PDB file of C-alpha atoms in Angstrom:
ATOM      1  CA  UNK A 169      91.881 116.361 116.088  1.00 70.00           C
ATOM      2  CA  UNK A 170      94.925 114.096 116.176  1.00 81.00           C
ATOM      3  CA  UNK A 171      94.022 111.001 114.184  1.00 91.00           C
ATOM      4  CA  UNK A 172      97.448 109.442 114.641  1.00 94.00           C
ATOM      5  CA  UNK A 173      98.893 109.418 118.131  1.00 94.00           C
ATOM      6  CA  UNK A 174     102.266 108.566 119.544  1.00 95.00           C
ATOM      7  CA  UNK A 175     101.740 108.669 123.262  1.00 92.00           C
ATOM      8  CA  UNK A 176     105.351 108.238 124.261  1.00 94.00           C
ATOM      9  CA  UNK A 177     107.357 111.381 123.511  1.00 93.00           C
ATOM     10  CA  UNK A 178     110.619 109.636 124.364  1.00 96.00           C
ATOM     11  CA  UNK A 179     112.162 106.212 124.806  1.00 97.00           C
ATOM     12  CA  UNK A 180     115.596 105.076 126.009  1.00 97.00           C
ATOM     13  CA  UNK A 181     116.983 101.641 125.220  1.00 98.00           C
ATOM     14  CA  UNK A 182     120.314  99.937 125.768  1.00 98.00           C
ATOM     15  CA  UNK A 183     122.353  99.104 122.696  1.00 97.00           C
ATOM     16  CA  UNK A 184     121.638  95.573 121.485  1.00 97.00           C
ATOM     17  CA  UNK A 185     118.183  95.416 123.046  1.00 98.00           C
ATOM     18  CA  UNK A 186     114.832  95.762 121.321  1.00 98.00           C
ATOM     19  CA  UNK A 187     113.228  99.155 120.768  1.00 98.00           C
ATOM     20  CA  UNK A 188     109.449  99.179 120.456  1.00 98.00           C
ATOM     21  CA  UNK A 189     107.761 102.335 119.258  1.00 98.00           C
ATOM     22  CA  UNK A 190     103.999 102.532 119.342  1.00 97.00           C
ATOM     23  CA  UNK A 191     101.375 104.387 117.412  1.00 97.00           C
ATOM     24  CA  UNK A 192      97.575 104.452 117.717  1.00 97.00           C
ATOM     25  CA  UNK A 193      95.102 105.742 115.188  1.00 96.00           C
ATOM     26  CA  UNK A 194      91.415 106.487 115.095  1.00 95.00           C
ATOM     27  CA  UNK A 195      90.454 106.563 111.429  1.00 93.00           C
ATOM     28  CA  UNK A 196      89.374 103.171 110.109  1.00 93.00           C
ATOM     29  CA  UNK A 197      89.781 104.446 106.536  1.00 92.00           C
ATOM     30  CA  UNK A 198      93.578 104.484 106.780  1.00 93.00           C
ATOM     31  CA  UNK A 199      94.918 102.022 104.208  1.00 90.00           C
ATOM     32  CA  UNK A 200      98.650 102.533 104.344  1.00 91.00           C
ATOM     33  CA  UNK A 201     100.998 103.117 107.243  1.00 94.00           C
ATOM     34  CA  UNK A 202     104.574 104.311 107.327  1.00 93.00           C
ATOM     35  CA  UNK A 203     107.380 105.015 109.739  1.00 95.00           C
ATOM     36  CA  UNK A 204     109.818 107.863 109.233  1.00 94.00           C
ATOM     37  CA  UNK A 205     113.033 108.629 111.036  1.00 95.00           C
ATOM     38  CA  UNK A 206     114.235 112.173 111.578  1.00 92.00           C
ATOM     39  CA  UNK A 207     117.628 113.457 112.636  1.00 91.00           C
ATOM     40  CA  UNK A 208     118.044 117.057 113.830  1.00 85.00           C
ATOM     41  CA  UNK A 209     118.306 119.614 111.018  1.00 80.00           C
ATOM     42  CA  UNK A 210     117.199 117.046 108.440  1.00 86.00           C
ATOM     43  CA  UNK A 211     113.856 116.140 106.936  1.00 89.00           C
ATOM     44  CA  UNK A 212     112.199 112.825 107.822  1.00 91.00           C
ATOM     45  CA  UNK A 213     113.428 109.816 105.888  1.00 91.00           C
ATOM     46  CA  UNK A 214     111.247 106.872 105.012  1.00 90.00           C
ATOM     47  CA  UNK A 215     111.956 103.763 107.038  1.00 93.00           C
ATOM     48  CA  UNK A 216     109.341 101.090 106.477  1.00 93.00           C
ATOM     49  CA  UNK A 217     105.694 100.805 105.499  1.00 92.00           C
ATOM     50  CA  UNK A 218     102.798  98.388 105.703  1.00 94.00           C
ATOM     51  CA  UNK A 219      99.555  98.028 103.837  1.00 91.00           C
ATOM     52  CA  UNK A 220      96.336  97.619 105.768  1.00 92.00           C
ATOM     53  CA  UNK A 221      95.900  94.157 104.245  1.00 93.00           C
ATOM     54  CA  UNK A 222      99.000  92.894 106.055  1.00 93.00           C
ATOM     55  CA  UNK A 223      99.821  92.535 109.717  1.00 95.00           C
ATOM     56  CA  UNK A 224     103.603  92.440 109.527  1.00 97.00           C
ATOM     57  CA  UNK A 225     106.382  93.750 107.348  1.00 96.00           C
ATOM     58  CA  UNK A 226     110.050  93.187 107.951  1.00 96.00           C
ATOM     59  CA  UNK A 227     113.128  94.917 106.590  1.00 94.00           C
ATOM     60  CA  UNK A 228     116.394  93.963 108.193  1.00 96.00           C
ATOM     61  CA  UNK A 229     116.424  95.080 111.792  1.00 97.00           C
ATOM     62  CA  UNK A 230     113.081  96.859 111.404  1.00 97.00           C
ATOM     63  CA  UNK A 231     109.688  95.203 111.673  1.00 98.00           C
ATOM     64  CA  UNK A 232     106.346  96.938 111.611  1.00 97.00           C
ATOM     65  CA  UNK A 233     103.272  95.276 113.091  1.00 98.00           C
ATOM     66  CA  UNK A 234      99.712  96.320 112.386  1.00 97.00           C
ATOM     67  CA  UNK A 235      96.772  95.377 114.577  1.00 97.00           C
ATOM     68  CA  UNK A 236      93.723  96.694 112.742  1.00 95.00           C
ATOM     69  CA  UNK A 237      91.202  95.630 115.348  1.00 95.00           C
ATOM     70  CA  UNK A 238      93.074  97.598 117.979  1.00 96.00           C
ATOM     71  CA  UNK A 239      93.993 100.375 115.533  1.00 96.00           C
ATOM     72  CA  UNK A 240      97.562 100.012 116.691  1.00 97.00           C
ATOM     73  CA  UNK A 241     100.862 100.125 114.854  1.00 97.00           C
ATOM     74  CA  UNK A 242     104.276  99.337 116.266  1.00 98.00           C
ATOM     75  CA  UNK A 243     107.856  99.467 115.056  1.00 98.00           C
ATOM     76  CA  UNK A 244     110.384  96.996 116.430  1.00 98.00           C
ATOM     77  CA  UNK A 245     114.095  97.620 116.047  1.00 98.00           C
ATOM     78  CA  UNK A 246     116.292  94.650 116.862  1.00 97.00           C
ATOM     79  CA  UNK A 247     119.072  94.968 117.811  1.00 98.00           C
ATOM     80  CA  UNK A 248     119.066  98.667 118.590  1.00 98.00           C
ATOM     81  CA  UNK A 249     122.173 100.612 117.666  1.00 97.00           C
ATOM     82  CA  UNK A 250     123.367 104.075 118.765  1.00 96.00           C
ATOM     83  CA  UNK A 251     122.859 105.320 115.197  1.00 96.00           C
ATOM     84  CA  UNK A 252     119.157 104.589 115.587  1.00 97.00           C
ATOM     85  CA  UNK A 253     118.876 107.515 118.008  1.00 97.00           C
ATOM     86  CA  UNK A 254     116.452 109.878 116.296  1.00 96.00           C
ATOM     87  CA  UNK A 255     112.840 110.999 116.322  1.00 95.00           C
ATOM     88  CA  UNK A 256     110.469 108.463 114.806  1.00 97.00           C
ATOM     89  CA  UNK A 257     107.183 109.482 113.249  1.00 95.00           C
ATOM     90  CA  UNK A 258     104.393 107.139 112.297  1.00 95.00           C
ATOM     91  CA  UNK A 259     102.089 108.198 109.486  1.00 93.00           C
ATOM     92  CA  UNK A 260      98.872 106.894 108.017  1.00 93.00           C
ATOM     93  CA  UNK A 261      97.174 107.580 104.703  1.00 88.00           C
ATOM     94  CA  UNK A 262      93.545 108.043 103.834  1.00 86.00           C
ATOM     95  CA  UNK A 263      92.218 109.476 100.581  1.00 79.00           C
ATOM     96  CA  UNK A 264      95.664 110.529  99.364  1.00 73.00           C
ATOM     97  CA  UNK A 265      96.399 112.524 102.483  1.00 80.00           C
ATOM     98  CA  UNK A 266      98.965 111.600 105.082  1.00 85.00           C
ATOM     99  CA  UNK A 267      98.479 112.095 108.803  1.00 90.00           C
ATOM    100  CA  UNK A 268     101.482 112.098 111.089  1.00 92.00           C
ATOM    101  CA  UNK A 269     101.934 111.421 114.758  1.00 93.00           C
ATOM    102  CA  UNK A 270     103.809 113.821 117.021  1.00 91.00           C
ATOM    103  CA  UNK A 271     106.927 111.663 117.120  1.00 93.00           C
ATOM    104  CA  UNK A 272     108.866 109.589 119.646  1.00 96.00           C
ATOM    105  CA  UNK A 273     112.452 110.484 120.418  1.00 96.00           C
ATOM    106  CA  UNK A 274     114.500 107.298 120.678  1.00 97.00           C
ATOM    107  CA  UNK A 275     117.828 107.284 122.479  1.00 98.00           C
ATOM    108  CA  UNK A 276     119.968 104.173 122.210  1.00 98.00           C
ATOM    109  CA  UNK A 277     122.499 104.083 125.025  1.00 97.00           C
ATOM    110  CA  UNK A 278     125.868 102.522 124.155  1.00 95.00           C
TER     111      UNK A 278
ATOM    112  CA  UNK B 286     120.198 112.111  92.055  1.00 62.00           C
ATOM    113  CA  UNK B 287     119.820 115.304  94.081  1.00 76.00           C
ATOM    114  CA  UNK B 288     117.363 115.261  96.950  1.00 91.00           C
ATOM    115  CA  UNK B 289     114.592 117.666  97.789  1.00 95.00           C
ATOM    116  CA  UNK B 290     115.926 121.157  98.401  1.00 96.00           C
ATOM    117  CA  UNK B 291     114.259 123.940 100.315  1.00 97.00           C
ATOM    118  CA  UNK B 292     115.185 127.590 100.489  1.00 97.00           C
ATOM    119  CA  UNK B 293     115.775 129.462 102.610  1.00 97.00           C
ATOM    120  CA  UNK B 294     116.774 127.169 105.470  1.00 96.00           C
ATOM    121  CA  UNK B 295     116.142 129.786 108.135  1.00 96.00           C
ATOM    122  CA  UNK B 296     113.948 132.836 108.157  1.00 96.00           C
ATOM    123  CA  UNK B 297     112.977 135.456 110.740  1.00 97.00           C
ATOM    124  CA  UNK B 298     109.934 137.598 110.074  1.00 97.00           C
ATOM    125  CA  UNK B 299     107.793 140.028 112.005  1.00 97.00           C
ATOM    126  CA  UNK B 300     104.096 139.645 112.748  1.00 97.00           C
ATOM    127  CA  UNK B 301     101.973 140.931 109.923  1.00 97.00           C
ATOM    128  CA  UNK B 302     104.566 140.343 107.238  1.00 97.00           C
ATOM    129  CA  UNK B 303     104.286 137.752 104.530  1.00 97.00           C
ATOM    130  CA  UNK B 304     106.748 135.052 103.547  1.00 98.00           C
ATOM    131  CA  UNK B 305     107.423 132.803 100.577  1.00 98.00           C
ATOM    132  CA  UNK B 306     109.184 129.476 100.895  1.00 98.00           C
ATOM    133  CA  UNK B 307     110.536 127.465  97.997  1.00 98.00           C
ATOM    134  CA  UNK B 308     110.827 123.744  97.354  1.00 98.00           C
ATOM    135  CA  UNK B 309     112.566 121.944  94.501  1.00 97.00           C
ATOM    136  CA  UNK B 310     111.525 118.296  94.270  1.00 95.00           C
ATOM    137  CA  UNK B 311     113.611 115.355  93.198  1.00 93.00           C
ATOM    138  CA  UNK B 312     114.015 115.315  89.443  1.00 92.00           C
ATOM    139  CA  UNK B 313     111.089 113.499  87.863  1.00 89.00           C
ATOM    140  CA  UNK B 314     108.832 113.823  90.890  1.00 90.00           C
ATOM    141  CA  UNK B 315     105.582 115.541  90.062  1.00 90.00           C
ATOM    142  CA  UNK B 316     103.900 115.672  93.439  1.00 90.00           C
ATOM    143  CA  UNK B 317     104.916 118.135  96.128  1.00 93.00           C
ATOM    144  CA  UNK B 318     103.369 118.246  99.573  1.00 93.00           C
ATOM    145  CA  UNK B 319     103.886 120.788 102.317  1.00 96.00           C
ATOM    146  CA  UNK B 320     103.810 120.143 106.063  1.00 95.00           C
ATOM    147  CA  UNK B 321     104.079 122.278 109.165  1.00 95.00           C
ATOM    148  CA  UNK B 322     105.962 120.777 112.083  1.00 92.00           C
ATOM    149  CA  UNK B 323     105.536 122.165 115.577  1.00 87.00           C
ATOM    150  CA  UNK B 324     106.617 120.534 118.844  1.00 77.00           C
ATOM    151  CA  UNK B 325     103.142 119.776 120.112  1.00 74.00           C
ATOM    152  CA  UNK B 326     101.385 118.941 116.845  1.00 76.00           C
ATOM    153  CA  UNK B 327     103.877 116.895 114.910  1.00 81.00           C
ATOM    154  CA  UNK B 328     103.684 117.149 111.140  1.00 88.00           C
ATOM    155  CA  UNK B 329     100.477 118.626 109.863  1.00 91.00           C
ATOM    156  CA  UNK B 330      99.544 118.481 106.223  1.00 90.00           C
ATOM    157  CA  UNK B 331      99.136 121.828 104.494  1.00 94.00           C
ATOM    158  CA  UNK B 332      98.520 120.983 100.842  1.00 92.00           C
ATOM    159  CA  UNK B 333      99.669 118.889  97.935  1.00 91.00           C
ATOM    160  CA  UNK B 334     100.302 119.894  94.360  1.00 93.00           C
ATOM    161  CA  UNK B 335     100.470 117.702  91.322  1.00 90.00           C
ATOM    162  CA  UNK B 336     101.020 118.966  87.788  1.00 90.00           C
ATOM    163  CA  UNK B 337     100.507 122.580  88.905  1.00 93.00           C
ATOM    164  CA  UNK B 338      97.143 121.785  90.507  1.00 93.00           C
ATOM    165  CA  UNK B 339      96.316 121.658  94.178  1.00 92.00           C
ATOM    166  CA  UNK B 340      94.912 118.175  94.739  1.00 87.00           C
ATOM    167  CA  UNK B 341      94.572 118.092  98.503  1.00 86.00           C
ATOM    168  CA  UNK B 342      94.379 120.675 101.235  1.00 89.00           C
ATOM    169  CA  UNK B 343      94.702 120.354 104.977  1.00 89.00           C
ATOM    170  CA  UNK B 344      92.894 122.280 107.639  1.00 88.00           C
ATOM    171  CA  UNK B 345      94.799 125.561 107.564  1.00 94.00           C
ATOM    172  CA  UNK B 346      93.472 129.112 107.140  1.00 95.00           C
ATOM    173  CA  UNK B 347      93.471 130.852 103.800  1.00 95.00           C
ATOM    174  CA  UNK B 348      96.590 132.817 104.801  1.00 97.00           C
ATOM    175  CA  UNK B 349      98.490 129.702 103.750  1.00 97.00           C
ATOM    176  CA  UNK B 350      98.672 129.252 100.011  1.00 97.00           C
ATOM    177  CA  UNK B 351     100.893 127.608  97.496  1.00 97.00           C
ATOM    178  CA  UNK B 352     101.544 126.993  93.871  1.00 97.00           C
ATOM    179  CA  UNK B 353     103.487 124.686  91.643  1.00 97.00           C
ATOM    180  CA  UNK B 354     105.319 125.556  88.477  1.00 96.00           C
ATOM    181  CA  UNK B 355     105.622 123.580  85.273  1.00 95.00           C
ATOM    182  CA  UNK B 356     109.035 122.253  86.373  1.00 93.00           C
ATOM    183  CA  UNK B 357     107.355 120.892  89.549  1.00 94.00           C
ATOM    184  CA  UNK B 358     109.068 123.403  91.802  1.00 97.00           C
ATOM    185  CA  UNK B 359     106.674 124.668  94.430  1.00 97.00           C
ATOM    186  CA  UNK B 360     106.309 127.741  96.568  1.00 98.00           C
ATOM    187  CA  UNK B 361     104.366 128.235  99.739  1.00 97.00           C
ATOM    188  CA  UNK B 362     103.191 131.633 100.886  1.00 98.00           C
ATOM    189  CA  UNK B 363     101.986 132.727 104.292  1.00 97.00           C
ATOM    190  CA  UNK B 364     100.425 136.168 104.549  1.00 95.00           C
ATOM    191  CA  UNK B 365      99.812 138.269 107.650  1.00 96.00           C
ATOM    192  CA  UNK B 366     102.163 136.207 109.766  1.00 97.00           C
ATOM    193  CA  UNK B 367     101.201 135.346 113.333  1.00 97.00           C
ATOM    194  CA  UNK B 368     103.421 134.245 116.194  1.00 96.00           C
ATOM    195  CA  UNK B 369     101.873 130.777 115.996  1.00 94.00           C
ATOM    196  CA  UNK B 370     103.166 130.360 112.464  1.00 96.00           C
ATOM    197  CA  UNK B 371     106.645 129.834 113.854  1.00 96.00           C
ATOM    198  CA  UNK B 372     107.473 126.286 112.830  1.00 95.00           C
ATOM    199  CA  UNK B 373     109.557 124.057 110.631  1.00 94.00           C
ATOM    200  CA  UNK B 374     108.016 123.879 107.183  1.00 97.00           C
ATOM    201  CA  UNK B 375     108.790 120.709 105.304  1.00 96.00           C
ATOM    202  CA  UNK B 376     108.114 119.843 101.749  1.00 96.00           C
ATOM    203  CA  UNK B 377     108.088 116.339 100.367  1.00 93.00           C
ATOM    204  CA  UNK B 378     108.081 115.079  96.823  1.00 92.00           C
ATOM    205  CA  UNK B 379     106.941 111.821  95.314  1.00 87.00           C
ATOM    206  CA  UNK B 380     106.588 110.414  91.844  1.00 82.00           C
ATOM    207  CA  UNK B 381     102.847 110.445  91.533  1.00 70.00           C
ATOM    208  CA  UNK B 382     101.458 110.211  95.119  1.00 53.00           C
ATOM    209  CA  UNK B 383      99.474 107.049  94.807  1.00 56.00           C
ATOM    210  CA  UNK B 384      99.643 103.566  96.211  1.00 49.00           C
ATOM    211  CA  UNK B 385     102.998 102.554  97.682  1.00 52.00           C
ATOM    212  CA  UNK B 386     104.473 105.895  96.763  1.00 63.00           C
ATOM    213  CA  UNK B 387     107.039 107.096  99.225  1.00 77.00           C
ATOM    214  CA  UNK B 388     107.508 110.725 100.034  1.00 84.00           C
ATOM    215  CA  UNK B 389     111.003 112.177 100.179  1.00 89.00           C
ATOM    216  CA  UNK B 390     111.390 115.108 102.501  1.00 93.00           C
ATOM    217  CA  UNK B 391     113.565 118.159 102.250  1.00 95.00           C
ATOM    218  CA  UNK B 392     115.496 119.521 105.250  1.00 94.00           C
ATOM    219  CA  UNK B 393     112.846 122.132 105.950  1.00 95.00           C
ATOM    220  CA  UNK B 394     112.693 125.880 106.400  1.00 96.00           C
ATOM    221  CA  UNK B 395     112.736 127.074 109.996  1.00 95.00           C
ATOM    222  CA  UNK B 396     110.460 130.112 110.220  1.00 97.00           C
ATOM    223  CA  UNK B 397     110.526 132.292 113.300  1.00 97.00           C
ATOM    224  CA  UNK B 398     107.905 135.007 113.661  1.00 97.00           C
ATOM    225  CA  UNK B 399     108.644 137.732 116.203  1.00 96.00           C
TER     226      UNK B 399
END
């Protein structure tokens, strides 16, 4: 039972353009959402997070949007850079347990 | 400050064997969580330890077990290995594992069961 879903396994974007990664969830008890970035042969690294009481959080080129009514989370990267090429996981927390999506592989084309 | 370390990085085992993986958290971090990553399932939560006690457990069979030592280092054990246990096993540490607490992941142990 996948409570956090990333329906796009891969995404390709031109350098300088916007990358939008999407995530849907089913559990209305999730209170905290995060995005992680993962390079091959490395563990995921924390990127940005958002509390369920907010609808937007921004950190430099990265912005996370939360639409609670739609149970939808998105990560915007502007402008995209080749170094952003990685697998991105969204995660959500409920009752001190984190649930991860299956990941979206982002390729930024120079 | 050193990051989360996991040993070994790669492991090949045969069906029916058992395996123990080790995780050393960031100094000062008291919570250690374990995840299994497979291509189709993403990261799935195995269990979390805090102060030598298992606080949370995911939906995995009893063949998967773990423990945490007084220095916060943690081990994960899988008994009677099955082919489907082949995966990347990640551990993550955090200070206390509460609100706004980020998890820091290790590089993982790649387990192959033949």
